[in-house]
Amino acid sequence: MAEEVKVFGRWTSPFCCRVEIALRLKGVPYEYIEEDLSNKSPLLLEYNPVHKKVPVLVHGGKPIAESLVVLEYIEETWRRNPILPEDPHRRAMARFWTKFIDEKCMPIMWKSLWSEGEMQLKLMEETKENLSILERELNSKKFFGGNSIGLVDIAASFLSCWTEVLQEVAGISLFGEAKHPILFKWANEFMSSDAVKVCLPPKDELLSHFRAMKEGMSATKAGQN
Amino acid sequence: MGEEGVKLYGNILSPFVLRVEWALQLKGIKYEYVNEDLSNKSPQLLQYNPVHKMVPVLVHNGRPIAESAVIVEYIDEAWSDFYPLLPSNPYQKATTRFWAKFVEEKCLHGSFDVLSRVGEEQLQAVKEMQESLKTLEGHLEENKFFGGETIGFVDIIAGWMPSWLGMIEEIIGIKIINEEDLPLISAWIKDFLDHNLVKETMPPQEKVMAHMRAIRENVLSAMSA
């Protein structure tokens, strides 16, 4: 008898998307619960008292938080369509690149999208360099995981619709076919794969969401001046 | 000719290198230690860790791995028949990884904030650090170590705290860990520093102190520039 799987998430979050992609890839049925982050449910606060954030995976009533921790749990619990190789060194390399994405690529890209002036230019350069580093790692492979989607591909899912939308909202260009052709091709391949496309939020709604966020930030700034 | 054996590229000032040494020694793995002059990095280091150019780097049979937490997990998987560092049960493993991440994100970054700020901001950083340690203390429960009766993954990841936090306290002249407020963490610190492995691998405190003081001075002078 299979134990119940629930995912507490937010449709705008690429971290939550990671968890859903992994579950879909492995054919694990789950119940998705959308959280309003301005009004967090008592269940979420009970399941993730330390960070009070999404995503949280609850398996048979036991909660796990932090998307990368959740991905590794999913991998160890449901063995179908593995997202990590068997070989310890190759597993270590996958974890290395996942860490690079989480600690360097994503936060610096995020900061570059919301900053201004000199700082923004500096962060944009750093972002482009990070993407080039990722691209060199991808090289001629179809996916970071090889022939099939792996942990690193799932960690990099923000490079799909999120990056496209956020660049449009910020009015800057960081990632595109011209600058990173191999990575761009990967993003399209990734986005069109079966397990991924059902998990991605609709682009136009994501655009409205982040446009509203940017307007809210500008209004706050104007109010402070 | 293939490169056999285990090499660790490190530096005595780095608490991250120590993590790897603890893991190797707990598992009884023989290794060659290669000291890196961080102001004049060797071609080998730059070749083995081109992305970050940092220590530690573990090279096992010619294959390099970087990032201390990734290296420690690799050691656990590659030498799995003796002294497990992580639990085998997937849920307990996820819990372990969650707390290791908490230590990295809250405690490690928090301690840098404490070291690099002044005045009110520094006091605020100290308060946040104490809150993080209080949260972490909850995970210790009644155990001697985070790993239970013996040192485990979280102890290794958090193992910089006993000596480095002590040094930070001395440098800034503010007590971060009060025994009445953090009784379990205080007890863990005593037990950890009392462990033979930790005593044997402790770097020369004066050198590390001098290095930490230099870090603080650099940050302060950058602020007033």
Short mmCIF file of C-alpha atoms in Angstrom, two decimals:
data_model
loop_
_atom_site.label_atom_id
_atom_site.label_comp_id
_atom_site.label_asym_id
_atom_site.label_seq_id
_atom_site.Cartn_x
_atom_site.Cartn_y
_atom_site.Cartn_z
CA MET A 1 0.00 0.00 0.00
CA ALA A 2 1.53 3.26 -1.10
CA GLU A 3 1.70 6.08 1.42
CA GLU A 4 0.09 9.40 0.58
CA VAL A 5 2.26 12.11 -1.00
CA LYS A 6 1.45 15.80 -0.69
CA VAL A 7 3.29 18.83 -2.01
CA PHE A 8 2.79 22.25 -0.46
CA GLY A 9 3.81 24.81 -3.05
CA ARG A 10 3.39 28.12 -4.78
CA TRP A 11 2.78 28.17 -8.53
CA THR A 12 5.24 31.04 -9.05
CA SER A 13 8.15 29.23 -7.36
CA PRO A 14 10.82 27.41 -9.41
CA PHE A 15 11.83 25.56 -6.22
CA CYS A 16 8.36 24.01 -5.96
CA CYS A 17 8.47 23.18 -9.67
CA ARG A 18 11.62 21.12 -9.05
CA VAL A 19 9.75 18.85 -6.67
CA GLU A 20 6.79 18.35 -8.99
CA ILE A 21 9.06 17.56 -11.95
CA ALA A 22 10.86 14.85 -9.97
CA LEU A 23 7.59 13.26 -8.83
CA ARG A 24 6.17 13.33 -12.37
CA LEU A 25 9.35 11.85 -13.82
CA LYS A 26 9.05 8.94 -11.42
CA GLY A 27 5.32 8.53 -11.91
CA VAL A 28 4.53 9.21 -8.26
CA PRO A 29 0.95 10.35 -7.69
CA TYR A 30 0.62 13.31 -5.32
CA GLU A 31 -1.81 15.89 -4.03
CA TYR A 32 -0.76 19.50 -4.65
CA ILE A 33 -1.72 22.16 -2.13
CA GLU A 34 -1.34 25.80 -3.23
CA GLU A 35 -0.13 28.08 -0.43
CA ASP A 36 -0.90 31.77 -0.11
CA LEU A 37 2.46 33.01 1.19
CA SER A 38 0.89 36.15 2.66
CA ASN A 39 -1.42 33.93 4.69
CA LYS A 40 0.38 30.65 5.38
CA SER A 41 -1.71 27.67 6.36
CA PRO A 42 -1.38 26.18 9.87
CA LEU A 43 -0.36 22.91 8.21
CA LEU A 44 2.59 24.55 6.40
CA LEU A 45 3.75 26.19 9.63
CA GLU A 46 3.50 22.83 11.39
CA TYR A 47 5.36 20.97 8.61
CA ASN A 48 8.12 23.56 8.16
CA PRO A 49 8.41 25.42 11.46
CA VAL A 50 12.06 26.33 10.89
CA HIS A 51 11.75 28.21 7.59
CA LYS A 52 7.95 28.44 7.10
CA LYS A 53 8.54 28.14 3.33
CA VAL A 54 7.49 26.10 0.34
CA PRO A 55 8.09 23.57 -1.08
CA VAL A 56 7.35 20.95 1.55
CA LEU A 57 6.89 17.30 0.61
CA VAL A 58 4.82 15.25 3.03
CA HIS A 59 5.13 11.49 2.63
CA GLY A 60 2.94 9.33 4.83
CA GLY A 61 2.49 12.31 7.14
CA LYS A 62 6.25 12.98 7.47
CA PRO A 63 7.41 16.37 6.15
CA ILE A 64 10.61 17.24 4.29
CA ALA A 65 11.62 20.81 3.42
CA GLU A 66 14.31 22.41 1.20
CA SER A 67 13.89 21.55 -2.47
CA LEU A 68 17.28 19.88 -3.02
CA VAL A 69 16.87 17.79 0.14
CA VAL A 70 13.42 16.81 -1.14
CA LEU A 71 14.83 15.84 -4.57
CA GLU A 72 17.38 13.50 -2.98
CA TYR A 73 14.64 11.99 -0.80
CA ILE A 74 12.45 11.41 -3.87
CA GLU A 75 15.39 9.76 -5.64
CA GLU A 76 16.07 7.40 -2.73
CA THR A 77 12.43 6.51 -2.12
CA TRP A 78 11.16 5.96 -5.68
CA ARG A 79 13.81 4.22 -7.77
CA ARG A 80 12.10 4.40 -11.17
CA ASN A 81 13.76 6.77 -13.72
CA PRO A 82 16.76 7.64 -11.56
CA ILE A 83 17.89 11.28 -11.50
CA LEU A 84 21.32 10.50 -10.06
CA PRO A 85 23.92 8.08 -11.50
CA GLU A 86 25.14 5.02 -9.55
CA ASP A 87 28.83 5.95 -9.61
CA PRO A 88 29.82 7.97 -6.46
CA HIS A 89 32.08 10.35 -8.37
CA ARG A 90 29.42 11.17 -10.94
CA ARG A 91 26.92 11.65 -8.11
CA ALA A 92 29.37 14.05 -6.45
CA MET A 93 29.71 16.00 -9.70
CA ALA A 94 25.92 16.28 -9.99
CA ARG A 95 25.76 17.61 -6.43
CA PHE A 96 28.61 20.03 -7.15
CA TRP A 97 26.73 21.53 -10.11
CA THR A 98 23.46 21.63 -8.20
CA LYS A 99 25.21 23.60 -5.47
CA PHE A 100 26.69 25.95 -8.08
CA ILE A 101 23.22 26.59 -9.47
CA ASP A 102 21.66 27.14 -6.05
CA GLU A 103 24.43 29.21 -4.45
CA LYS A 104 25.80 31.18 -7.40
CA CYS A 105 23.67 31.11 -10.58
CA MET A 106 20.22 31.61 -9.17
CA PRO A 107 20.83 34.20 -6.43
CA ILE A 108 23.11 36.34 -8.59
CA MET A 109 20.72 36.23 -11.53
CA TRP A 110 17.83 37.11 -9.23
CA LYS A 111 19.77 40.05 -7.76
CA SER A 112 20.77 41.29 -11.22
CA LEU A 113 17.14 41.37 -12.31
CA TRP A 114 16.05 43.57 -9.41
CA SER A 115 19.06 45.88 -9.03
CA GLU A 116 20.00 49.06 -10.88
CA GLY A 117 22.89 51.03 -12.31
CA GLU A 118 26.49 49.99 -11.74
CA MET A 119 25.52 47.16 -9.41
CA GLN A 120 23.17 45.72 -12.00
CA LEU A 121 25.81 45.81 -14.72
CA LYS A 122 28.28 44.03 -12.47
CA LEU A 123 25.74 41.34 -11.51
CA MET A 124 24.68 40.90 -15.13
CA GLU A 125 28.29 40.22 -16.15
CA GLU A 126 28.67 37.73 -13.34
CA THR A 127 25.40 36.02 -14.35
CA LYS A 128 26.48 35.68 -17.96
CA GLU A 129 29.80 34.20 -16.83
CA ASN A 130 28.00 31.71 -14.55
CA LEU A 131 25.76 30.67 -17.45
CA SER A 132 28.84 30.18 -19.65
CA ILE A 133 30.35 27.96 -16.97
CA LEU A 134 27.13 25.91 -16.89
CA GLU A 135 27.13 25.73 -20.65
CA ARG A 136 30.68 24.35 -20.72
CA GLU A 137 29.61 21.66 -18.29
CA LEU A 138 26.62 20.73 -20.48
CA ASN A 139 28.91 20.55 -23.52
CA SER A 140 27.42 18.24 -26.13
CA LYS A 141 25.09 16.31 -23.82
CA LYS A 142 21.34 16.41 -24.37
CA PHE A 143 20.78 16.97 -20.67
CA PHE A 144 23.13 17.60 -17.73
CA GLY A 145 22.09 14.08 -16.65
CA GLY A 146 23.18 12.64 -20.02
CA ASN A 147 20.44 11.15 -22.21
CA SER A 148 17.77 11.67 -19.60
CA ILE A 149 16.84 14.43 -17.16
CA GLY A 150 18.85 14.37 -13.94
CA LEU A 151 19.25 16.26 -10.68
CA VAL A 152 21.18 19.12 -12.26
CA ASP A 153 18.59 19.63 -15.02
CA ILE A 154 15.83 19.76 -12.42
CA ALA A 155 17.83 22.22 -10.29
CA ALA A 156 18.29 24.40 -13.38
CA SER A 157 14.57 24.55 -14.18
CA PHE A 158 14.55 28.29 -13.37
CA LEU A 159 16.31 28.75 -16.73
CA SER A 160 13.08 27.84 -18.43
CA CYS A 161 10.09 30.19 -18.25
CA TRP A 162 11.25 32.11 -15.18
CA THR A 163 14.36 33.54 -16.79
CA GLU A 164 12.41 34.47 -19.92
CA VAL A 165 9.69 36.25 -17.93
CA LEU A 166 12.00 37.99 -15.48
CA GLN A 167 14.24 39.36 -18.25
CA GLU A 168 11.16 40.83 -19.89
CA VAL A 169 9.98 42.41 -16.63
CA ALA A 170 13.43 43.79 -15.82
CA GLY A 171 14.02 44.92 -19.40
CA ILE A 172 17.46 43.29 -19.58
CA SER A 173 19.00 40.49 -21.58
CA LEU A 174 20.98 37.81 -19.77
CA PHE A 175 20.22 34.50 -21.38
CA GLY A 176 19.36 33.92 -25.00
CA GLU A 177 20.18 31.94 -28.10
CA ALA A 178 22.90 34.33 -29.23
CA LYS A 179 24.88 34.41 -25.99
CA HIS A 180 24.42 30.82 -24.79
CA PRO A 181 23.26 28.72 -27.76
CA ILE A 182 23.94 25.31 -26.17
CA LEU A 183 22.21 26.18 -22.90
CA PHE A 184 19.34 27.77 -24.80
CA LYS A 185 18.85 24.57 -26.79
CA TRP A 186 18.92 22.60 -23.53
CA ALA A 187 16.23 24.89 -22.04
CA ASN A 188 13.90 24.25 -24.98
CA GLU A 189 14.54 20.50 -24.86
CA PHE A 190 13.92 20.52 -21.12
CA MET A 191 10.74 22.60 -21.29
CA SER A 192 9.20 20.42 -23.97
CA SER A 193 9.77 17.10 -22.19
CA ASP A 194 6.65 15.38 -20.89
CA ALA A 195 7.34 15.49 -17.17
CA VAL A 196 8.42 19.12 -17.24
CA LYS A 197 5.86 20.83 -19.44
CA VAL A 198 2.91 19.92 -17.22
CA CYS A 199 4.68 21.44 -14.21
CA LEU A 200 5.60 24.80 -15.70
CA PRO A 201 3.37 27.75 -14.83
CA PRO A 202 1.61 29.54 -17.73
CA LYS A 203 4.00 32.19 -19.09
CA ASP A 204 1.48 35.04 -19.37
CA GLU A 205 0.29 34.60 -15.79
CA LEU A 206 3.87 34.44 -14.53
CA LEU A 207 4.59 37.64 -16.46
CA SER A 208 1.63 39.43 -14.83
CA HIS A 209 2.72 38.18 -11.41
CA PHE A 210 6.29 39.47 -11.67
CA ARG A 211 5.21 42.72 -13.36
CA ALA A 212 2.95 43.37 -10.39
CA MET A 213 5.83 42.53 -8.04
CA LYS A 214 8.09 45.02 -9.81
CA GLU A 215 5.42 47.72 -9.71
CA GLY A 216 4.94 47.07 -6.02
CA MET A 217 8.69 47.45 -5.43
CA SER A 218 8.85 50.70 -7.42
CA ALA A 219 5.90 52.08 -5.51
CA THR A 220 7.58 51.22 -2.20
CA LYS A 221 10.75 52.94 -3.35
CA ALA A 222 8.85 56.02 -4.53
CA GLY A 223 7.04 56.12 -1.19
CA GLN A 224 10.36 56.03 0.64
CA ASN A 225 11.82 59.00 -1.28
CA MET B 1 50.18 6.04 -15.60
CA GLY B 2 46.99 6.27 -13.58
CA GLU B 3 46.95 8.31 -10.40
CA GLU B 4 46.02 6.01 -7.53
CA GLY B 5 45.10 6.83 -3.97
CA VAL B 6 43.59 9.76 -2.16
CA LYS B 7 44.95 13.30 -2.10
CA LEU B 8 43.52 16.25 -0.21
CA TYR B 9 44.42 19.76 -1.31
CA GLY B 10 44.01 22.02 1.69
CA ASN B 11 45.19 24.80 3.95
CA ILE B 12 45.46 24.87 7.76
CA LEU B 13 43.39 28.05 7.98
CA SER B 14 40.33 26.49 6.36
CA PRO B 15 37.55 25.00 8.49
CA PHE B 16 36.11 23.48 5.30
CA VAL B 17 39.25 21.42 4.73
CA LEU B 18 38.94 20.15 8.32
CA ARG B 19 35.51 18.73 7.51
CA VAL B 20 37.06 16.52 4.86
CA GLU B 21 39.92 15.47 7.13
CA TRP B 22 37.47 14.44 9.83
CA ALA B 23 35.46 12.38 7.35
CA LEU B 24 38.58 10.67 5.98
CA GLN B 25 40.00 9.93 9.41
CA LEU B 26 36.71 8.67 10.87
CA LYS B 27 36.59 6.18 8.00
CA GLY B 28 40.24 5.23 8.46
CA ILE B 29 41.15 6.29 4.92
CA LYS B 30 44.82 6.91 4.16
CA TYR B 31 45.45 10.11 2.25
CA GLU B 32 48.17 12.46 1.16
CA TYR B 33 47.72 16.05 2.30
CA VAL B 34 48.89 18.71 -0.13
CA ASN B 35 49.23 22.14 1.46
CA GLU B 36 48.11 24.99 -0.77
CA ASP B 37 49.46 28.52 -0.50
CA LEU B 38 46.19 30.38 -1.13
CA SER B 39 48.03 33.50 -2.30
CA ASN B 40 49.86 31.42 -4.90
CA LYS B 41 47.61 28.56 -5.95
CA SER B 42 49.19 25.55 -7.61
CA PRO B 43 48.45 24.64 -11.25
CA GLN B 44 47.02 21.35 -9.95
CA LEU B 45 44.46 23.10 -7.75
CA LEU B 46 43.41 25.38 -10.59
CA GLN B 47 43.09 22.36 -12.87
CA TYR B 48 41.12 20.32 -10.32
CA ASN B 49 38.78 23.14 -9.27
CA PRO B 50 38.56 25.56 -12.17
CA VAL B 51 35.12 26.87 -11.18
CA HIS B 52 35.91 28.06 -7.64
CA LYS B 53 39.71 27.69 -7.43
CA MET B 54 39.36 26.89 -3.71
CA VAL B 55 40.29 24.29 -1.14
CA PRO B 56 39.36 21.66 -0.17
CA VAL B 57 39.65 19.46 -3.24
CA LEU B 58 39.72 15.69 -2.85
CA VAL B 59 41.36 13.73 -5.65
CA HIS B 60 40.52 10.02 -5.63
CA ASN B 61 42.28 7.89 -8.23
CA GLY B 62 42.86 11.00 -10.31
CA ARG B 63 39.25 12.21 -10.18
CA PRO B 64 38.70 15.52 -8.36
CA ILE B 65 35.76 16.59 -6.20
CA ALA B 66 35.28 20.10 -4.78
CA GLU B 67 32.94 21.66 -2.18
CA SER B 68 33.40 20.28 1.33
CA ALA B 69 29.83 19.03 1.94
CA VAL B 70 29.81 17.31 -1.48
CA ILE B 71 33.20 15.74 -0.70
CA VAL B 72 32.01 14.42 2.68
CA GLU B 73 28.93 12.80 1.05
CA TYR B 74 31.23 11.32 -1.62
CA ILE B 75 33.51 9.85 1.06
CA ASP B 76 30.47 8.30 2.75
CA GLU B 77 29.29 6.72 -0.53
CA ALA B 78 32.69 5.63 -1.88
CA TRP B 79 33.72 4.02 1.42
CA SER B 80 30.33 2.79 2.55
CA ASP B 81 31.34 -0.30 4.51
CA PHE B 82 32.76 1.42 7.57
CA TYR B 83 31.53 4.20 9.89
CA PRO B 84 28.47 5.58 8.10
CA LEU B 85 28.38 9.39 8.25
CA LEU B 86 24.77 9.70 7.09
CA PRO B 87 21.85 7.47 8.12
CA SER B 88 20.70 4.87 5.58
CA ASN B 89 16.98 5.48 6.13
CA PRO B 90 15.87 8.01 3.48
CA TYR B 91 13.75 10.10 5.86
CA GLN B 92 16.49 10.31 8.50
CA LYS B 93 18.98 11.09 5.74
CA ALA B 94 16.74 13.94 4.52
CA THR B 95 16.51 15.29 8.09
CA THR B 96 20.31 15.15 8.36
CA ARG B 97 20.75 17.01 5.06
CA PHE B 98 18.16 19.59 6.12
CA TRP B 99 20.07 20.45 9.29
CA ALA B 100 23.42 20.48 7.51
CA LYS B 101 21.95 23.04 5.10
CA PHE B 102 20.61 25.03 8.06
CA VAL B 103 24.08 25.16 9.57
CA GLU B 104 25.55 26.38 6.27
CA GLU B 105 22.92 29.00 5.53
CA LYS B 106 22.08 30.35 8.96
CA CYS B 107 25.05 29.65 11.22
CA LEU B 108 27.94 30.01 8.77
CA HIS B 109 26.65 33.11 7.02
CA GLY B 110 25.42 34.42 10.36
CA SER B 111 28.87 34.14 11.87
CA PHE B 112 30.36 36.09 8.97
CA ASP B 113 27.78 38.82 9.57
CA VAL B 114 28.79 38.93 13.23
CA LEU B 115 32.48 39.22 12.32
CA SER B 116 32.01 41.82 9.60
CA ARG B 117 29.56 44.29 11.20
CA VAL B 118 29.79 47.00 13.83
CA GLY B 119 27.54 48.69 16.38
CA GLU B 120 23.80 48.04 16.30
CA GLU B 121 24.03 45.91 13.16
CA GLN B 122 26.55 43.66 14.83
CA LEU B 123 24.38 43.26 17.94
CA GLN B 124 21.48 42.35 15.66
CA ALA B 125 23.68 39.78 13.89
CA VAL B 126 24.66 38.28 17.28
CA LYS B 127 20.99 38.04 18.28
CA GLU B 128 20.12 36.28 14.99
CA MET B 129 23.05 33.92 15.44
CA GLN B 130 21.80 33.03 18.94
CA GLU B 131 18.30 32.38 17.55
CA SER B 132 19.74 30.11 14.86
CA LEU B 133 21.75 28.20 17.45
CA LYS B 134 18.64 27.84 19.62
CA THR B 135 16.78 26.35 16.65
CA LEU B 136 19.71 24.03 15.92
CA GLU B 137 19.79 22.99 19.56
CA GLY B 138 16.29 21.53 19.12
CA HIS B 139 17.72 18.99 16.67
CA LEU B 140 20.31 17.79 19.20
CA GLU B 141 17.57 16.63 21.56
CA GLU B 142 19.21 14.58 24.30
CA ASN B 143 22.04 13.26 22.13
CA LYS B 144 25.73 13.77 22.73
CA PHE B 145 26.32 14.54 19.06
CA PHE B 146 24.01 15.37 16.15
CA GLY B 147 24.95 11.91 14.84
CA GLY B 148 23.81 10.28 18.12
CA GLU B 149 26.48 8.63 20.26
CA THR B 150 29.12 9.27 17.60
CA ILE B 151 30.07 12.12 15.28
CA GLY B 152 27.97 12.21 12.13
CA PHE B 153 27.41 14.39 9.07
CA VAL B 154 25.86 17.38 10.86
CA ASP B 155 28.63 17.35 13.50
CA ILE B 156 31.19 17.44 10.69
CA ILE B 157 29.41 20.29 8.88
CA ALA B 158 28.94 22.23 12.14
CA GLY B 159 32.36 21.27 13.54
CA TRP B 160 33.92 24.66 12.78
CA MET B 161 31.62 26.29 15.33
CA PRO B 162 33.22 25.20 18.62
CA SER B 163 36.61 26.81 17.92
CA TRP B 164 35.75 29.42 15.31
CA LEU B 165 32.83 30.91 17.24
CA GLY B 166 35.06 31.05 20.31
CA MET B 167 37.64 32.98 18.32
CA ILE B 168 35.02 35.35 16.92
CA GLU B 169 33.76 36.02 20.45
CA GLU B 170 37.29 36.96 21.49
CA ILE B 171 37.86 39.21 18.49
CA ILE B 172 34.61 41.16 18.76
CA GLY B 173 34.46 41.14 22.57
CA ILE B 174 30.87 39.86 22.67
CA LYS B 175 29.74 36.49 24.03
CA ILE B 176 27.57 34.67 21.51
CA ILE B 177 27.04 31.36 23.34
CA ASN B 178 25.79 31.64 26.94
CA GLU B 179 25.52 28.31 28.72
CA GLU B 180 22.21 29.19 30.42
CA ASP B 181 20.59 30.14 27.10
CA LEU B 182 22.13 27.38 24.98
CA PRO B 183 22.80 24.48 27.39
CA LEU B 184 22.68 21.68 24.82
CA ILE B 185 24.85 23.48 22.26
CA SER B 186 27.33 24.33 25.04
CA ALA B 187 27.46 20.66 26.06
CA TRP B 188 27.91 19.62 22.41
CA ILE B 189 30.78 22.10 22.03
CA LYS B 190 32.53 20.61 25.09
CA ASP B 191 32.03 17.03 23.88
CA PHE B 192 33.13 17.89 20.36
CA LEU B 193 36.31 19.69 21.43
CA ASP B 194 37.02 16.78 23.79
CA HIS B 195 36.89 14.21 20.98
CA ASN B 196 40.33 12.76 20.21
CA LEU B 197 39.98 13.29 16.47
CA VAL B 198 39.14 16.97 16.95
CA LYS B 199 41.99 17.48 19.41
CA GLU B 200 44.47 15.84 17.03
CA THR B 201 43.38 17.83 13.99
CA MET B 202 42.97 21.24 15.66
CA PRO B 203 44.89 23.85 13.66
CA PRO B 204 47.27 26.24 15.49
CA GLN B 205 44.85 28.69 17.13
CA GLU B 206 47.17 31.74 16.96
CA LYS B 207 47.48 31.42 13.17
CA VAL B 208 43.73 31.06 12.69
CA MET B 209 43.04 33.97 15.09
CA ALA B 210 45.47 36.19 13.19
CA HIS B 211 43.73 35.23 9.94
CA MET B 212 40.27 35.99 11.38
CA ARG B 213 41.45 39.33 12.76
CA ALA B 214 42.80 40.19 9.32
CA ILE B 215 39.43 39.32 7.75
CA ARG B 216 37.65 41.65 10.17
CA GLU B 217 40.17 44.44 9.59
CA ASN B 218 39.81 44.12 5.83
CA VAL B 219 36.03 44.30 6.07
CA LEU B 220 36.14 47.31 8.40
CA SER B 221 38.59 49.21 6.24
CA ALA B 222 36.51 48.46 3.13
CA MET B 223 33.51 49.93 4.95
CA SER B 224 35.23 53.17 5.84
CA ALA B 225 36.82 53.56 2.40
#
